[in-house]
Amino acid sequence: MTQMGNQKIRLGIIYGGKSSEHEVSLRTAMSIMQAVDANKYEVTPVYVQLDGSWVTGERLTGQLPDKIEALRLSAKTPAITEATETGQELAVTSKSGSLFAMNEQMDVVFPVVHGPFGEDGTIQGLLELANIPYVGTGVMASAVGMDKWMMKTVFAQAGLPQVKYVGLLRSQWEKGQDDVMDRIERDLGYPCFVKPANMGSSVGINKAKNREELKHALEVAAKFDRRLIVEEFVQARELEIGVLGNEELMTSVVGEVIAAKEFYDYEAKYKGAGTELSIPAIVPGHVSEQIAEIAKQAFQALDGSGLSRVDFFWDEKNDKLYINEVNTMPGFTPFSMYPMLFQAAGVSYSELIDRLVQLAIERHADKGRNVVDAEELE
Ligand SMILES: Nc1ncnc2c1ncn2[C@@H]1O[C@H](COP(=O)(O)OP(=O)(O)O)[C@@H](O)[C@H]1O
Ligand SMILES: [Mg+2]
């Protein structure tokens, strides 16, 4: 690690956020705080409240919070005192966070904020402006990875196999419903999947088996975003792989998501309603090899950095593989797919955090090599 002498790495964790994945983010932040080696890191919690305001806590020395509630910092209650199981007291003193003061207080930041305003490049942009190294994907790859339509365009350009799709704007749908549905029936047929381009967590996604259901699905998706995606349905197994690195990439083992419900929706994902993860996935060698290869190509096509989980559909009957999506800030509790895939590949949860922090510092340093003023060259 880039520790100078005995100096610890001052790690900021940004969590919470203005999205439906707020609670998941809290759980992730808690897991990371508990996993990092206190001899190597000093953690500062940075909480983004549901309304979007930021609250920075005091650096956590001593006992770590062991209850999610301790992480809900509030500017109105300047000191939250949390009695821990051991009877020791933890004071998480909070104050309104000034982003630009962060680069004096933190060496590196781990933004564990999912969904819109989290993994869509907005937080990444703030961290670029503040000139702080941060874990994960940069602005462009985050933004492209968040927009299913744009992501598919990049995959197509890179020649990656994917399901047939139609991208459209809400305004097109509102102006000519029948034209839009005619086009979808002609190009894709039924069943098809309708998705808002920008949500994640299966929010606003519906399967349509006929024109009536298609109309409903488009109406629902159009409530969430102005950009919509409709895809052909594939009867397939859902396989996922982790990618770790900046330019030299490591892939994890392949895992499978086995959803008891018709598709892997929000309930299944976060309430664990009958969803099983199978790690490693029981698939032929050529399938996992192809997945690793395509995952790296997708990561590079987006100019990824740090981490991504790349999701696939595998039509077993026809042995056809399709890339579904790249998640640039995948679920990251110790029981989430991404960390478990790397655990199975021999990289423990705390090692994974170490590697990600290191990659963040390296990428920031590499960027620092860029000449900003051409006159410097003369
Ligand atoms: N084209 C498709 N064919 C079959 N199932 C699909 C298709 N697209 C999505 N699904 C199902 O819906 C789930 C959520 O879709 P996905 O595009 O991964 O959205 P999210 O970004 O919310 O994870 C998938 O995990 C899968 O179960
Ligand atoms: Mg998905």
Short mmCIF file of C-alpha atoms and ligand atoms in Angstrom, two decimals:
data_model
loop_
_atom_site.label_atom_id
_atom_site.label_comp_id
_atom_site.label_asym_id
_atom_site.label_seq_id
_atom_site.Cartn_x
_atom_site.Cartn_y
_atom_site.Cartn_z
CA MET A 1 0.00 0.00 0.00
CA THR A 2 1.07 3.58 -0.43
CA GLN A 3 1.44 4.22 3.25
CA MET A 4 4.12 6.62 4.25
CA GLY A 5 5.84 5.31 7.32
CA ASN A 6 3.15 4.41 9.77
CA GLN A 7 0.71 6.85 8.34
CA LYS A 8 -2.69 5.41 7.73
CA ILE A 9 -4.66 5.86 4.55
CA ARG A 10 -7.47 8.30 5.21
CA LEU A 11 -10.41 6.66 3.49
CA GLY A 12 -13.68 8.49 2.97
CA ILE A 13 -16.77 6.39 2.40
CA ILE A 14 -19.65 8.14 0.66
CA TYR A 15 -22.91 6.29 1.16
CA GLY A 16 -26.67 6.74 1.20
CA GLY A 17 -27.76 8.84 -1.74
CA LYS A 18 -30.91 9.99 -3.47
CA SER A 19 -31.98 6.67 -4.89
CA SER A 20 -34.06 3.62 -4.17
CA GLU A 21 -30.82 1.88 -3.28
CA HIS A 22 -30.19 4.09 -0.25
CA GLU A 23 -30.63 1.29 2.28
CA VAL A 24 -28.42 -1.13 0.35
CA SER A 25 -25.76 1.55 0.30
CA LEU A 26 -25.90 1.92 4.10
CA ARG A 27 -25.41 -1.80 4.51
CA THR A 28 -22.47 -1.76 2.14
CA ALA A 29 -20.82 1.17 3.92
CA MET A 30 -21.18 -0.64 7.23
CA SER A 31 -19.58 -3.79 5.80
CA ILE A 32 -16.64 -1.86 4.40
CA MET A 33 -16.07 0.00 7.68
CA GLN A 34 -16.02 -3.29 9.53
CA ALA A 35 -13.77 -5.03 7.01
CA VAL A 36 -10.93 -2.56 6.61
CA ASP A 37 -7.81 -3.06 8.65
CA ALA A 38 -7.75 -0.38 11.36
CA ASN A 39 -3.95 -0.47 11.27
CA LYS A 40 -3.98 0.62 7.65
CA TYR A 41 -7.00 2.88 7.37
CA GLU A 42 -8.76 5.71 9.09
CA VAL A 43 -12.31 5.91 7.86
CA THR A 44 -14.41 9.06 7.57
CA PRO A 45 -18.12 8.51 6.92
CA VAL A 46 -19.79 10.83 4.44
CA TYR A 47 -23.54 10.39 4.41
CA VAL A 48 -25.72 11.60 1.56
CA GLN A 49 -29.20 11.96 3.01
CA LEU A 50 -32.30 11.01 1.03
CA ASP A 51 -32.93 14.67 0.26
CA GLY A 52 -29.44 14.95 -1.21
CA SER A 53 -27.71 16.88 1.57
CA TRP A 54 -24.27 15.78 2.63
CA VAL A 55 -23.13 15.21 6.21
CA THR A 56 -19.57 14.34 7.07
CA GLY A 57 -18.87 12.50 10.30
CA GLU A 58 -15.76 12.56 12.41
CA ARG A 59 -12.97 10.20 11.55
CA LEU A 60 -13.69 6.79 13.04
CA THR A 61 -10.91 5.80 15.37
CA GLY A 62 -11.68 3.28 18.13
CA GLN A 63 -14.80 1.17 17.96
CA LEU A 64 -16.61 0.96 14.65
CA PRO A 65 -20.34 1.44 14.35
CA ASP A 66 -22.14 -1.88 14.54
CA LYS A 67 -25.62 -0.62 13.84
CA ILE A 68 -26.87 0.82 10.59
CA GLU A 69 -28.66 3.53 12.56
CA ALA A 70 -25.30 4.97 13.64
CA LEU A 71 -24.57 5.73 10.00
CA ARG A 72 -27.61 7.93 9.49
CA LEU A 73 -25.76 11.11 10.29
CA SER A 74 -27.78 14.23 10.69
CA ALA A 75 -26.67 17.84 10.64
CA LYS A 76 -29.42 18.68 13.15
CA THR A 77 -28.20 16.25 15.77
CA PRO A 78 -24.53 17.13 15.95
CA ALA A 79 -23.47 14.12 17.98
CA ILE A 80 -24.91 10.66 17.75
CA THR A 81 -23.75 8.51 20.58
CA GLU A 82 -24.06 4.86 19.91
CA ALA A 83 -23.67 2.38 22.73
CA THR A 84 -21.86 -0.61 21.36
CA GLU A 85 -22.18 -4.19 22.49
CA THR A 86 -18.95 -3.96 24.39
CA GLY A 87 -20.35 -1.06 26.36
CA GLN A 88 -17.91 1.39 24.84
CA GLU A 89 -19.33 4.54 23.41
CA LEU A 90 -18.88 5.66 19.89
CA ALA A 91 -19.39 9.28 19.10
CA VAL A 92 -20.16 9.95 15.50
CA THR A 93 -20.09 13.69 15.45
CA SER A 94 -21.54 15.11 12.32
CA LYS A 95 -21.28 18.41 10.60
CA SER A 96 -22.39 19.61 7.23
CA GLY A 97 -19.93 18.29 4.71
CA SER A 98 -18.02 20.59 2.47
CA LEU A 99 -16.98 18.59 -0.53
CA PHE A 100 -14.02 20.72 -1.34
CA ALA A 101 -12.61 20.39 2.14
CA MET A 102 -12.65 16.65 1.59
CA ASN A 103 -9.38 16.58 -0.29
CA GLU A 104 -7.61 17.91 2.77
CA GLN A 105 -9.21 15.33 5.04
CA MET A 106 -9.11 12.25 2.83
CA ASP A 107 -6.52 10.49 0.68
CA VAL A 108 -9.03 8.45 -1.23
CA VAL A 109 -12.79 8.09 -1.37
CA PHE A 110 -14.93 5.01 -1.87
CA PRO A 111 -18.31 6.10 -3.22
CA VAL A 112 -20.78 3.31 -2.45
CA VAL A 113 -23.81 5.03 -3.82
CA HIS A 114 -25.84 3.11 -6.37
CA GLY A 115 -28.22 4.17 -9.09
CA PRO A 116 -28.97 7.67 -10.35
CA PHE A 117 -26.82 10.36 -8.66
CA GLY A 118 -24.44 7.62 -7.54
CA GLU A 119 -23.01 5.43 -10.21
CA ASP A 120 -24.06 7.64 -13.10
CA GLY A 121 -20.98 9.85 -13.10
CA THR A 122 -22.35 12.71 -11.01
CA ILE A 123 -20.50 11.89 -7.78
CA GLN A 124 -17.49 10.92 -9.85
CA GLY A 125 -17.59 14.37 -11.45
CA LEU A 126 -17.64 16.07 -8.05
CA LEU A 127 -14.68 13.99 -6.93
CA GLU A 128 -12.77 14.90 -10.10
CA LEU A 129 -13.41 18.58 -9.38
CA ALA A 130 -12.27 18.11 -5.80
CA ASN A 131 -9.16 16.30 -7.14
CA ILE A 132 -9.55 13.31 -4.82
CA PRO A 133 -8.68 9.76 -5.91
CA TYR A 134 -11.80 7.60 -5.79
CA VAL A 135 -12.62 3.94 -6.11
CA GLY A 136 -14.25 2.71 -9.28
CA THR A 137 -15.20 3.95 -12.66
CA GLY A 138 -14.67 7.50 -13.90
CA VAL A 139 -17.25 9.97 -15.15
CA MET A 140 -17.66 8.73 -18.70
CA ALA A 141 -17.80 5.00 -18.02
CA SER A 142 -20.16 5.56 -15.08
CA ALA A 143 -22.51 7.66 -17.17
CA VAL A 144 -22.48 5.28 -20.13
CA GLY A 145 -22.87 2.26 -17.85
CA MET A 146 -25.93 3.84 -16.27
CA ASP A 147 -27.75 4.44 -19.53
CA LYS A 148 -28.82 1.13 -21.04
CA TRP A 149 -29.34 2.66 -24.47
CA MET A 150 -25.92 4.29 -24.60
CA MET A 151 -24.32 1.15 -23.17
CA LYS A 152 -25.88 -0.98 -25.91
CA THR A 153 -24.61 1.46 -28.51
CA VAL A 154 -21.08 1.05 -27.18
CA PHE A 155 -21.42 -2.76 -27.05
CA ALA A 156 -22.66 -2.77 -30.65
CA GLN A 157 -19.72 -0.65 -31.73
CA ALA A 158 -17.35 -3.08 -29.99
CA GLY A 159 -19.02 -6.00 -31.79
CA LEU A 160 -20.23 -7.68 -28.59
CA PRO A 161 -23.16 -10.12 -28.82
CA GLN A 162 -26.38 -8.74 -27.34
CA VAL A 163 -30.14 -9.18 -27.69
CA LYS A 164 -32.04 -7.24 -30.33
CA TYR A 165 -33.37 -3.95 -29.01
CA VAL A 166 -35.19 -0.78 -29.86
CA GLY A 167 -34.34 2.51 -28.19
CA LEU A 168 -36.88 5.31 -28.09
CA LEU A 169 -37.69 8.59 -26.45
CA ARG A 170 -40.70 9.15 -24.22
CA SER A 171 -41.73 11.98 -26.54
CA GLN A 172 -41.85 9.56 -29.50
CA TRP A 173 -44.03 7.22 -27.48
CA GLU A 174 -46.34 10.03 -26.43
CA LYS A 175 -46.67 11.37 -29.97
CA GLY A 176 -47.34 8.10 -31.75
CA GLN A 177 -48.21 5.13 -29.57
CA ASP A 178 -49.40 2.93 -32.40
CA ASP A 179 -46.36 3.66 -34.57
CA VAL A 180 -44.05 2.77 -31.70
CA MET A 181 -45.88 -0.47 -30.93
CA ASP A 182 -46.01 -1.43 -34.62
CA ARG A 183 -42.28 -0.96 -34.86
CA ILE A 184 -41.61 -3.04 -31.74
CA GLU A 185 -43.88 -5.82 -33.00
CA ARG A 186 -42.13 -5.80 -36.35
CA ASP A 187 -38.54 -5.65 -35.05
CA LEU A 188 -38.79 -7.68 -31.84
CA GLY A 189 -42.13 -9.44 -31.38
CA TYR A 190 -43.36 -10.95 -28.10
CA PRO A 191 -42.48 -11.48 -25.39
CA CYS A 192 -40.33 -8.42 -24.95
CA PHE A 193 -38.88 -6.49 -22.05
CA VAL A 194 -39.48 -2.78 -21.56
CA LYS A 195 -37.03 -0.80 -19.45
CA PRO A 196 -36.36 2.80 -18.54
CA ALA A 197 -32.81 3.43 -19.81
CA ASN A 198 -31.64 4.90 -16.52
CA MET A 199 -32.98 3.15 -13.45
CA GLY A 200 -31.30 -0.05 -12.31
CA SER A 201 -32.53 -2.52 -9.69
CA SER A 202 -35.22 -3.68 -12.09
CA VAL A 203 -37.32 -0.62 -11.24
CA GLY A 204 -39.89 0.17 -13.93
CA ILE A 205 -39.05 -2.98 -15.93
CA ASN A 206 -41.88 -5.11 -17.30
CA LYS A 207 -42.25 -8.08 -19.59
CA ALA A 208 -44.93 -7.80 -22.27
CA LYS A 209 -46.58 -10.78 -23.93
CA ASN A 210 -49.04 -8.87 -26.11
CA ARG A 211 -49.92 -5.40 -27.33
CA GLU A 212 -52.01 -4.55 -24.30
CA GLU A 213 -49.18 -5.47 -21.94
CA LEU A 214 -46.72 -3.61 -24.14
CA LYS A 215 -48.78 -0.43 -23.86
CA HIS A 216 -48.88 -0.76 -20.10
CA ALA A 217 -45.16 -1.53 -19.88
CA LEU A 218 -44.26 1.50 -21.98
CA GLU A 219 -46.49 3.72 -19.86
CA VAL A 220 -44.79 2.49 -16.69
CA ALA A 221 -41.25 2.84 -18.06
CA ALA A 222 -42.05 6.34 -19.35
CA LYS A 223 -42.82 7.43 -15.77
CA PHE A 224 -39.20 6.77 -14.80
CA ASP A 225 -37.19 8.10 -17.68
CA ARG A 226 -37.35 9.97 -20.95
CA ARG A 227 -35.18 7.33 -22.60
CA LEU A 228 -36.63 3.83 -23.03
CA ILE A 229 -35.33 0.49 -24.16
CA VAL A 230 -37.33 -2.46 -25.46
CA GLU A 231 -35.56 -5.80 -25.87
CA GLU A 232 -36.39 -9.15 -27.32
CA PHE A 233 -36.94 -11.74 -24.60
CA VAL A 234 -34.41 -14.54 -24.31
CA GLN A 235 -35.03 -17.75 -22.41
CA ALA A 236 -31.68 -17.89 -20.71
CA ARG A 237 -29.61 -18.52 -17.63
CA GLU A 238 -28.24 -15.39 -15.95
CA LEU A 239 -24.48 -15.50 -15.53
CA GLU A 240 -22.28 -12.81 -14.00
CA ILE A 241 -18.58 -12.15 -13.67
CA GLY A 242 -16.45 -9.61 -11.81
CA VAL A 243 -13.72 -7.52 -13.41
CA LEU A 244 -11.01 -5.89 -11.29
CA GLY A 245 -8.26 -3.56 -12.50
CA ASN A 246 -7.54 -0.43 -14.46
CA GLU A 247 -5.70 -1.42 -17.59
CA GLU A 248 -4.48 -4.87 -16.62
CA LEU A 249 -7.64 -6.77 -15.81
CA MET A 250 -8.38 -9.70 -13.57
CA THR A 251 -11.65 -11.57 -13.89
CA SER A 252 -13.35 -13.57 -11.14
CA VAL A 253 -15.07 -16.92 -11.45
CA VAL A 254 -18.49 -16.92 -13.14
CA GLY A 255 -21.59 -16.98 -10.95
CA GLU A 256 -25.23 -17.65 -11.68
CA VAL A 257 -28.34 -15.93 -10.40
CA ILE A 258 -31.21 -18.34 -10.06
CA ALA A 259 -34.42 -16.41 -9.52
CA ALA A 260 -37.47 -18.25 -8.31
CA LYS A 261 -39.68 -15.53 -9.75
CA GLU A 262 -40.32 -14.96 -13.43
CA PHE A 263 -37.48 -12.50 -13.62
CA TYR A 264 -34.88 -11.08 -11.32
CA ASP A 265 -36.85 -8.08 -10.08
CA TYR A 266 -36.40 -5.65 -7.21
CA GLU A 267 -38.09 -7.92 -4.65
CA ALA A 268 -35.96 -10.86 -5.68
CA LYS A 269 -32.78 -8.79 -5.62
CA TYR A 270 -33.09 -7.01 -2.32
CA LYS A 271 -35.53 -8.99 -0.27
CA GLY A 272 -33.88 -12.24 -1.23
CA ALA A 273 -37.27 -13.61 -2.23
CA GLY A 274 -36.24 -17.04 -3.41
CA THR A 275 -33.12 -15.90 -5.24
CA GLU A 276 -30.11 -18.14 -5.17
CA LEU A 277 -26.55 -17.39 -6.16
CA SER A 278 -24.59 -20.32 -7.50
CA ILE A 279 -20.83 -19.77 -7.29
CA PRO A 280 -19.12 -20.95 -9.37
CA ALA A 281 -21.83 -21.41 -11.98
CA ILE A 282 -22.04 -24.92 -13.33
CA VAL A 283 -21.41 -24.19 -17.00
CA PRO A 284 -19.09 -25.63 -19.67
CA GLY A 285 -15.54 -24.26 -19.77
CA HIS A 286 -15.96 -22.58 -23.14
CA VAL A 287 -18.87 -20.54 -21.74
CA SER A 288 -16.93 -19.17 -18.76
CA GLU A 289 -13.92 -18.47 -21.00
CA GLN A 290 -16.08 -16.54 -23.44
CA ILE A 291 -17.72 -14.65 -20.58
CA ALA A 292 -14.35 -13.59 -19.19
CA GLU A 293 -13.21 -12.45 -22.63
CA ILE A 294 -16.37 -10.48 -23.46
CA ALA A 295 -16.46 -8.96 -19.96
CA LYS A 296 -12.95 -7.56 -20.41
CA GLN A 297 -13.82 -6.21 -23.84
CA ALA A 298 -16.95 -4.54 -22.47
CA PHE A 299 -14.98 -3.02 -19.59
CA GLN A 300 -12.41 -1.66 -22.00
CA ALA A 301 -15.02 -0.43 -24.47
CA LEU A 302 -16.54 1.70 -21.68
CA ASP A 303 -13.06 2.71 -20.44
CA GLY A 304 -13.81 1.14 -17.07
CA SER A 305 -11.55 1.34 -14.05
CA GLY A 306 -11.45 -0.31 -10.65
CA LEU A 307 -14.38 -2.65 -10.70
CA SER A 308 -17.43 -3.77 -12.63
CA ARG A 309 -19.78 -6.70 -12.62
CA VAL A 310 -20.69 -7.79 -16.10
CA ASP A 311 -23.99 -9.64 -16.57
CA PHE A 312 -24.84 -12.12 -19.30
CA PHE A 313 -27.70 -14.18 -20.66
CA TRP A 314 -26.77 -17.67 -21.74
CA ASP A 315 -29.28 -19.47 -23.93
CA GLU A 316 -28.21 -22.97 -23.03
CA LYS A 317 -30.31 -24.74 -25.65
CA ASN A 318 -28.69 -22.87 -28.52
CA ASP A 319 -25.41 -22.25 -26.69
CA LYS A 320 -25.70 -18.52 -27.34
CA LEU A 321 -24.26 -15.89 -25.09
CA TYR A 322 -25.46 -12.29 -24.86
CA ILE A 323 -24.04 -9.49 -22.76
CA ASN A 324 -26.80 -7.81 -20.76
CA GLU A 325 -25.12 -5.02 -18.85
CA VAL A 326 -22.11 -3.67 -17.01
CA ASN A 327 -22.69 -2.53 -13.44
CA THR A 328 -19.98 -0.05 -12.58
CA MET A 329 -20.85 0.04 -8.87
CA PRO A 330 -22.16 -3.45 -8.21
CA GLY A 331 -23.65 -4.55 -4.90
CA PHE A 332 -20.74 -4.69 -2.50
CA THR A 333 -21.79 -6.22 0.79
CA PRO A 334 -19.79 -9.37 1.67
CA PHE A 335 -22.83 -11.37 0.50
CA SER A 336 -23.24 -9.61 -2.81
CA MET A 337 -22.35 -11.32 -6.06
CA TYR A 338 -19.25 -9.27 -6.91
CA PRO A 339 -17.30 -9.78 -3.65
CA MET A 340 -18.39 -13.43 -3.53
CA LEU A 341 -17.15 -14.05 -7.07
CA PHE A 342 -13.74 -12.71 -6.08
CA GLN A 343 -13.76 -14.57 -2.80
CA ALA A 344 -14.15 -17.72 -4.90
CA ALA A 345 -11.24 -16.54 -7.05
CA GLY A 346 -9.07 -16.21 -3.93
CA VAL A 347 -9.44 -12.48 -3.18
CA SER A 348 -11.02 -11.87 0.25
CA TYR A 349 -13.39 -8.96 0.95
CA SER A 350 -10.80 -6.87 2.78
CA GLU A 351 -8.15 -7.66 0.16
CA LEU A 352 -10.59 -6.55 -2.50
CA ILE A 353 -11.01 -3.21 -0.74
CA ASP A 354 -7.22 -2.85 -0.51
CA ARG A 355 -6.85 -3.53 -4.23
CA LEU A 356 -9.60 -1.09 -5.15
CA VAL A 357 -8.09 1.67 -3.02
CA GLN A 358 -4.71 1.01 -4.61
CA LEU A 359 -6.21 1.11 -8.11
CA ALA A 360 -7.92 4.41 -7.29
CA ILE A 361 -4.62 5.94 -6.18
CA GLU A 362 -2.82 4.61 -9.26
CA ARG A 363 -5.41 5.95 -11.66
CA HIS A 364 -5.33 9.37 -10.03
CA ALA A 365 -1.53 9.42 -10.25
CA ASP A 366 -1.65 8.35 -13.90
CA LYS A 367 -4.04 11.19 -14.68
CA GLY A 368 -1.68 13.55 -12.91
CA ARG A 369 0.94 12.74 -15.59
CA ASN A 370 -1.13 14.47 -18.26
CA VAL A 371 0.27 17.77 -19.45
CA VAL A 372 -2.37 20.41 -18.85
CA ASP A 373 -0.59 23.35 -20.40
CA ALA A 374 1.14 22.81 -23.75
CA GLU A 375 3.67 25.51 -22.88
CA GLU A 376 5.11 23.17 -20.26
CA LEU A 377 6.49 21.10 -23.10
CA GLU A 378 8.59 23.92 -24.51
N1 LIG B 1 -34.09 -9.41 -22.73
C1 LIG B 1 -34.36 -10.12 -21.64
N2 LIG B 1 -34.75 -11.42 -21.72
C2 LIG B 1 -35.02 -12.12 -20.61
N3 LIG B 1 -34.98 -11.63 -19.36
C3 LIG B 1 -34.61 -10.35 -19.21
C4 LIG B 1 -34.27 -9.53 -20.34
N4 LIG B 1 -33.94 -8.31 -19.88
C5 LIG B 1 -34.06 -8.35 -18.54
N5 LIG B 1 -34.47 -9.57 -18.11
C6 LIG B 1 -34.71 -9.95 -16.71
O1 LIG B 1 -34.95 -8.76 -15.95
C7 LIG B 1 -33.90 -8.56 -14.99
C8 LIG B 1 -33.55 -7.09 -14.86
O2 LIG B 1 -33.12 -6.55 -16.09
P1 LIG B 1 -31.78 -5.71 -16.22
O3 LIG B 1 -31.68 -5.23 -17.62
O4 LIG B 1 -30.64 -6.52 -15.72
O5 LIG B 1 -32.07 -4.46 -15.31
P2 LIG B 1 -31.35 -3.84 -14.00
O6 LIG B 1 -30.43 -2.78 -14.51
O7 LIG B 1 -32.47 -3.27 -13.24
O8 LIG B 1 -30.62 -4.95 -13.32
C9 LIG B 1 -32.77 -9.43 -15.49
O9 LIG B 1 -31.91 -9.80 -14.45
C10 LIG B 1 -33.53 -10.60 -16.10
O10 LIG B 1 -34.01 -11.48 -15.09
MG MG B 2 -29.36 -6.35 -14.05
#
